mmCIF file of C-alpha atoms in Angstrom:
data_model
loop_
_atom_site.group_PDB
_atom_site.id
_atom_site.type_symbol
_atom_site.label_atom_id
_atom_site.label_comp_id
_atom_site.label_asym_id
_atom_site.label_seq_id
_atom_site.Cartn_x
_atom_site.Cartn_y
_atom_site.Cartn_z
ATOM 1 C CA MET A 1 12.570 -71.092 25.473
ATOM 2 C CA GLY A 2 11.347 -70.445 21.972
ATOM 3 C CA GLU A 3 7.957 -69.194 21.183
ATOM 4 C CA ASN A 4 5.269 -72.101 20.506
ATOM 5 C CA THR A 5 5.354 -71.864 16.956
ATOM 6 C CA LYS A 6 2.636 -74.592 16.566
ATOM 7 C CA ALA A 7 0.236 -71.800 16.720
ATOM 8 C CA VAL A 8 -0.870 -70.256 13.418
ATOM 9 C CA PRO A 9 0.964 -66.889 12.979
ATOM 10 C CA ARG A 10 -1.091 -63.839 14.201
ATOM 11 C CA HIS A 11 0.055 -61.830 11.210
ATOM 12 C CA VAL A 12 1.208 -63.029 7.627
ATOM 13 C CA ALA A 13 2.839 -60.748 5.099
ATOM 14 C CA ILE A 14 2.836 -61.631 1.336
ATOM 15 C CA ILE A 15 4.644 -60.444 -1.500
ATOM 16 C CA LEU A 16 2.570 -61.234 -4.672
ATOM 17 C CA ASP A 17 5.005 -62.113 -7.513
ATOM 18 C CA GLY A 18 4.498 -64.024 -10.567
ATOM 19 C CA ASN A 19 1.441 -62.539 -12.287
ATOM 20 C CA GLY A 20 3.383 -61.756 -15.531
ATOM 21 C CA ARG A 21 5.003 -65.155 -15.881
ATOM 22 C CA TRP A 22 1.666 -66.805 -15.081
ATOM 23 C CA ALA A 23 0.241 -64.959 -18.334
ATOM 24 C CA LYS A 24 3.361 -65.531 -20.299
ATOM 25 C CA LYS A 25 3.048 -69.538 -19.587
ATOM 26 C CA ARG A 26 -0.524 -69.081 -20.945
ATOM 27 C CA MET A 27 0.290 -66.687 -23.815
ATOM 28 C CA LEU A 28 -1.655 -64.113 -22.506
ATOM 29 C CA PRO A 29 -0.755 -60.361 -21.984
ATOM 30 C CA ARG A 30 0.574 -59.412 -18.710
ATOM 31 C CA ASN A 31 -2.338 -57.623 -17.816
ATOM 32 C CA ALA A 32 -4.387 -60.840 -17.679
ATOM 33 C CA GLY A 33 -1.914 -62.219 -14.955
ATOM 34 C CA HIS A 34 -2.474 -58.924 -12.922
ATOM 35 C CA ALA A 35 -6.110 -59.281 -13.623
ATOM 36 C CA ALA A 36 -5.747 -63.102 -12.245
ATOM 37 C CA GLY A 37 -3.905 -62.027 -9.297
ATOM 38 C CA SER A 38 -6.200 -59.557 -8.171
ATOM 39 C CA LYS A 39 -9.023 -62.276 -8.177
ATOM 40 C CA ASN A 40 -6.782 -64.461 -5.951
ATOM 41 C CA VAL A 41 -6.587 -61.834 -3.117
ATOM 42 C CA GLU A 42 -10.205 -62.422 -1.587
ATOM 43 C CA LYS A 43 -9.695 -66.226 -1.782
ATOM 44 C CA ILE A 44 -6.458 -66.022 0.158
ATOM 45 C CA CYS A 45 -7.847 -63.475 2.907
ATOM 46 C CA GLU A 46 -10.763 -65.716 3.447
ATOM 47 C CA ALA A 47 -8.609 -68.780 3.725
ATOM 48 C CA ALA A 48 -6.386 -66.790 6.352
ATOM 49 C CA TRP A 49 -9.337 -65.902 8.633
ATOM 50 C CA ASN A 50 -10.541 -69.415 8.608
ATOM 51 C CA MET A 51 -7.151 -70.685 9.530
ATOM 52 C CA GLY A 52 -7.152 -68.231 12.624
ATOM 53 C CA ILE A 53 -4.844 -65.668 11.049
ATOM 54 C CA GLU A 54 -5.859 -62.174 12.156
ATOM 55 C CA TYR A 55 -3.615 -59.696 9.961
ATOM 56 C CA VAL A 56 -2.640 -60.003 6.330
ATOM 57 C CA THR A 57 -0.638 -57.510 4.375
ATOM 58 C CA MET A 58 0.077 -57.972 0.781
ATOM 59 C CA TYR A 59 2.341 -55.996 -1.340
ATOM 60 C CA ALA A 60 0.563 -54.466 -4.373
ATOM 61 C CA PHE A 61 2.649 -51.817 -5.916
ATOM 62 C CA SER A 62 5.953 -50.769 -4.793
ATOM 63 C CA THR A 63 7.624 -47.412 -5.250
ATOM 64 C CA GLU A 64 9.867 -49.001 -7.732
ATOM 65 C CA ASN A 65 7.047 -50.174 -9.741
ATOM 66 C CA TRP A 66 6.586 -46.770 -11.425
ATOM 67 C CA SER A 67 9.482 -47.515 -13.665
ATOM 68 C CA ARG A 68 7.520 -50.545 -15.519
ATOM 69 C CA PRO A 69 6.405 -49.587 -19.134
ATOM 70 C CA GLN A 70 3.734 -47.002 -18.733
ATOM 71 C CA GLU A 71 0.984 -49.251 -20.388
ATOM 72 C CA GLU A 72 1.375 -51.733 -17.819
ATOM 73 C CA VAL A 73 1.561 -49.141 -15.080
ATOM 74 C CA ASP A 74 -1.829 -47.826 -16.706
ATOM 75 C CA ALA A 75 -3.423 -51.021 -16.682
ATOM 76 C CA LEU A 76 -2.459 -51.673 -13.067
ATOM 77 C CA MET A 77 -3.861 -48.228 -11.919
ATOM 78 C CA LYS A 78 -7.217 -49.012 -13.836
ATOM 79 C CA LEU A 79 -7.073 -52.486 -12.106
ATOM 80 C CA LEU A 80 -6.843 -50.927 -8.807
ATOM 81 C CA HIS A 81 -9.734 -48.574 -9.495
ATOM 82 C CA SER A 82 -11.769 -51.781 -9.860
ATOM 83 C CA TYR A 83 -10.527 -53.552 -7.247
ATOM 84 C CA LEU A 84 -10.939 -50.710 -4.459
ATOM 85 C CA LYS A 85 -14.459 -50.220 -5.651
ATOM 86 C CA ASP A 86 -15.187 -54.248 -5.335
ATOM 87 C CA CYS A 87 -13.330 -54.257 -1.982
ATOM 88 C CA ILE A 88 -15.628 -51.734 -0.317
ATOM 89 C CA LYS A 89 -18.398 -54.717 -0.779
ATOM 90 C CA THR A 90 -16.047 -57.390 0.055
ATOM 91 C CA SER A 91 -14.981 -55.751 3.292
ATOM 92 C CA LYS A 92 -18.910 -55.284 4.385
ATOM 93 C CA LYS A 93 -19.660 -58.951 3.133
ATOM 94 C CA ASN A 94 -16.556 -60.522 4.756
ATOM 95 C CA ASN A 95 -16.345 -58.321 7.943
ATOM 96 C CA MET A 96 -13.180 -57.354 7.073
ATOM 97 C CA GLN A 97 -11.042 -54.233 8.198
ATOM 98 C CA VAL A 98 -8.811 -52.767 5.321
ATOM 99 C CA ARG A 99 -6.195 -50.262 5.627
ATOM 100 C CA VAL A 100 -3.685 -49.054 2.766
ATOM 101 C CA ILE A 101 -0.004 -48.580 3.744
ATOM 102 C CA GLY A 102 2.400 -46.549 1.648
ATOM 103 C CA ASP A 103 2.534 -42.947 -0.075
ATOM 104 C CA ILE A 104 -1.022 -42.442 -1.800
ATOM 105 C CA SER A 105 -0.485 -38.799 -2.332
ATOM 106 C CA ARG A 106 1.264 -39.827 -5.803
ATOM 107 C CA LEU A 107 -2.108 -41.914 -6.576
ATOM 108 C CA GLU A 108 -4.912 -39.889 -8.524
ATOM 109 C CA PRO A 109 -7.191 -37.971 -6.506
ATOM 110 C CA GLU A 110 -9.738 -40.136 -7.601
ATOM 111 C CA LEU A 111 -7.858 -43.369 -6.117
ATOM 112 C CA GLN A 112 -7.272 -41.697 -2.856
ATOM 113 C CA ASP A 113 -10.549 -40.538 -2.415
ATOM 114 C CA LYS A 114 -11.498 -44.238 -2.798
ATOM 115 C CA ILE A 115 -8.760 -45.473 -0.323
ATOM 116 C CA ARG A 116 -10.126 -43.152 2.215
ATOM 117 C CA GLU A 117 -13.861 -44.449 1.625
ATOM 118 C CA LEU A 118 -12.561 -47.945 1.973
ATOM 119 C CA GLU A 119 -10.902 -47.220 5.276
ATOM 120 C CA GLU A 120 -13.639 -45.146 6.665
ATOM 121 C CA VAL A 121 -16.700 -47.699 5.639
ATOM 122 C CA SER A 122 -14.505 -50.921 7.090
ATOM 123 C CA ALA A 123 -12.919 -49.447 10.171
ATOM 124 C CA GLN A 124 -15.536 -50.829 12.438
ATOM 125 C CA ASN A 125 -15.377 -54.383 11.115
ATOM 126 C CA THR A 126 -14.210 -56.788 13.176
ATOM 127 C CA GLY A 127 -12.789 -59.619 11.189
ATOM 128 C CA LEU A 128 -9.469 -59.890 9.502
ATOM 129 C CA HIS A 129 -7.361 -56.797 9.226
ATOM 130 C CA PHE A 130 -6.070 -56.483 5.742
ATOM 131 C CA GLN A 131 -3.504 -54.058 4.796
ATOM 132 C CA VAL A 132 -2.735 -53.231 1.146
ATOM 133 C CA ALA A 133 0.450 -51.781 0.555
ATOM 134 C CA LEU A 134 0.206 -49.323 -2.416
ATOM 135 C CA ASN A 135 3.212 -46.895 -3.778
ATOM 136 C CA TYR A 136 4.991 -48.768 -0.776
ATOM 137 C CA GLY A 137 8.672 -49.045 -0.269
ATOM 138 C CA GLY A 138 10.168 -49.800 3.114
ATOM 139 C CA ARG A 139 13.218 -47.342 2.721
ATOM 140 C CA ASP A 140 10.438 -44.906 1.496
ATOM 141 C CA GLU A 141 8.331 -45.473 4.726
ATOM 142 C CA ILE A 142 11.320 -44.857 7.111
ATOM 143 C CA ARG A 143 12.031 -41.905 5.310
ATOM 144 C CA ARG A 144 8.886 -40.355 5.820
ATOM 145 C CA ALA A 145 8.788 -41.222 9.423
ATOM 146 C CA VAL A 146 12.156 -40.201 10.254
ATOM 147 C CA ARG A 147 11.195 -36.382 8.477
ATOM 148 C CA LYS A 148 8.056 -36.713 10.857
ATOM 149 C CA MET A 149 10.247 -37.233 13.871
ATOM 150 C CA VAL A 150 12.644 -34.367 13.187
ATOM 151 C CA GLN A 151 9.496 -32.148 12.544
ATOM 152 C CA ASP A 152 8.115 -32.898 15.883
ATOM 153 C CA ALA A 153 11.767 -32.431 17.201
ATOM 154 C CA GLU A 154 11.890 -28.787 15.645
ATOM 155 C CA ASP A 155 8.319 -28.399 17.218
ATOM 156 C CA GLY A 156 9.387 -29.451 20.578
ATOM 157 C CA ASN A 157 6.960 -32.228 20.616
ATOM 158 C CA LEU A 158 9.679 -34.904 20.743
ATOM 159 C CA LYS A 159 12.901 -35.266 22.858
ATOM 160 C CA ALA A 160 15.818 -37.544 21.771
ATOM 161 C CA SER A 161 15.516 -39.505 25.312
ATOM 162 C CA GLU A 162 11.953 -40.508 23.842
ATOM 163 C CA VAL A 163 13.182 -42.088 20.818
ATOM 164 C CA THR A 164 12.654 -45.850 21.360
ATOM 165 C CA GLU A 165 12.096 -48.727 18.976
ATOM 166 C CA ASP A 166 8.187 -48.505 20.094
ATOM 167 C CA LYS A 167 8.280 -44.539 19.366
ATOM 168 C CA ILE A 168 9.958 -45.358 15.829
ATOM 169 C CA ALA A 169 7.150 -47.823 15.209
ATOM 170 C CA ASP A 170 4.353 -45.263 15.984
ATOM 171 C CA TYR A 171 5.691 -43.318 13.083
ATOM 172 C CA LEU A 172 5.559 -45.794 10.596
ATOM 173 C CA ASP A 173 2.433 -46.695 8.110
ATOM 174 C CA THR A 174 1.707 -49.777 10.164
ATOM 175 C CA LYS A 175 1.421 -48.235 13.574
ATOM 176 C CA ASP A 176 -0.996 -50.251 15.761
ATOM 177 C CA ILE A 177 -0.271 -53.543 13.677
ATOM 178 C CA PRO A 178 1.858 -56.396 15.059
ATOM 179 C CA ASP A 179 4.863 -57.301 13.265
ATOM 180 C CA PRO A 180 4.262 -59.921 10.802
ATOM 181 C CA ASP A 181 5.348 -63.407 12.294
ATOM 182 C CA LEU A 182 5.597 -65.011 8.704
ATOM 183 C CA MET A 183 6.352 -63.552 5.267
ATOM 184 C CA ILE A 184 5.715 -65.288 2.001
ATOM 185 C CA ARG A 185 6.935 -64.703 -1.514
ATOM 186 C CA THR A 186 5.675 -66.319 -4.355
ATOM 187 C CA SER A 187 7.192 -67.399 -8.028
ATOM 188 C CA GLY A 188 10.684 -68.366 -6.636
ATOM 189 C CA GLU A 189 12.267 -64.789 -5.987
ATOM 190 C CA GLN A 190 14.186 -64.744 -2.742
ATOM 191 C CA ARG A 191 14.501 -60.954 -1.978
ATOM 192 C CA LEU A 192 12.479 -58.873 0.231
ATOM 193 C CA SER A 193 12.285 -56.123 -2.632
ATOM 194 C CA ASN A 194 12.002 -53.190 -0.166
ATOM 195 C CA TYR A 195 9.157 -54.730 1.765
ATOM 196 C CA LEU A 196 8.705 -53.936 5.473
ATOM 197 C CA LEU A 197 12.211 -53.658 6.231
ATOM 198 C CA TRP A 198 11.714 -52.552 9.837
ATOM 199 C CA GLN A 199 8.629 -54.895 10.516
ATOM 200 C CA LEU A 200 10.296 -58.233 9.184
ATOM 201 C CA ALA A 201 13.155 -57.954 11.731
ATOM 202 C CA TYR A 202 12.120 -61.197 13.366
ATOM 203 C CA ALA A 203 9.692 -62.838 10.722
ATOM 204 C CA GLU A 204 9.960 -66.226 9.508
ATOM 205 C CA PHE A 205 10.702 -66.243 5.595
ATOM 206 C CA TYR A 206 8.704 -68.821 3.226
ATOM 207 C CA PHE A 207 9.504 -68.932 -0.683
ATOM 208 C CA THR A 208 7.549 -71.085 -3.117
ATOM 209 C CA ASP A 209 7.890 -71.303 -6.879
ATOM 210 C CA THR A 210 4.152 -71.257 -7.109
ATOM 211 C CA LEU A 211 2.880 -68.264 -8.935
ATOM 212 C CA TRP A 212 0.771 -65.885 -7.047
ATOM 213 C CA PRO A 213 -2.553 -66.344 -9.364
ATOM 214 C CA ASP A 214 -1.816 -70.478 -8.577
ATOM 215 C CA PHE A 215 -1.290 -69.801 -4.690
ATOM 216 C CA ASN A 216 -4.328 -71.072 -3.149
ATOM 217 C CA LYS A 217 -5.519 -72.451 0.482
ATOM 218 C CA LYS A 218 -3.419 -75.803 0.266
ATOM 219 C CA GLU A 219 -0.281 -73.378 -0.646
ATOM 220 C CA LEU A 220 -1.137 -71.190 2.290
ATOM 221 C CA GLU A 221 -1.473 -74.105 4.552
ATOM 222 C CA LYS A 222 2.050 -75.394 3.457
ATOM 223 C CA ALA A 223 3.395 -72.080 4.459
ATOM 224 C CA VAL A 224 2.046 -72.291 7.728
ATOM 225 C CA GLU A 225 3.118 -75.780 8.254
ATOM 226 C CA PHE A 226 6.762 -74.497 7.605
ATOM 227 C CA TYR A 227 6.307 -71.575 10.121
ATOM 228 C CA GLN A 228 5.185 -74.133 12.716
ATOM 229 C CA THR A 229 8.404 -76.175 12.384
ATOM 230 C CA ARG A 230 10.778 -73.176 13.292
ATOM 231 C CA ASP A 231 11.848 -72.273 16.738
ATOM 232 C CA ARG A 232 11.758 -68.435 17.118
ATOM 233 C CA ARG A 233 13.918 -67.409 19.739
ATOM 234 C CA PHE A 234 14.051 -63.805 18.914
ATOM 235 C CA GLY A 235 17.796 -63.252 19.374
ATOM 236 C CA GLY A 236 17.649 -65.534 22.767
ATOM 237 C CA VAL A 237 18.832 -69.285 23.533
#
């Protein structure tokens, strides 16, 4: 028997794509698109929680994004500073628990401090669990997890017989977070782009041509309605 997909997905992962194209259509600089996309995050988080979704994970900045023009990277980092500062207030207002996944060690120390502060002040909130993927790549996450496992094995804290799927998951950035049920990618692209490669093994994929700044509550409802048509057998019959 397949899982009852008439229920709302517990965890939705989103690849925020199309900020640059949104700006280009309006003859604006790409940075204006990123700013518009940033403002859309809270709206979608609020809509998701009101729909009964418990976890939302958004792909904000990948390990590959460093290869973009330096001017754009600098603007994104500046926007990130501003967003994290606002998110501390937002998390309190919306009772939202925020967690950052990815390798934050490459980020500026001040940015790392903001991330730790945000996670600390929101840790006891009981509303939406909101994960932000920053300097995140699925392969990099697995690489870091394997290194930790090897180190634990060398230290005598891990045996080969203990390496199960659940044990591997404990070494990932998403430890204690349920795997996504639904993955949404905006702007018409149809690829994972190194996003949550382990965690999305049995997720349903929904692709929409809507650009991220234009992705609203109605678009989210469409994605959930698509999810509810799927027969999730997880390899069974």
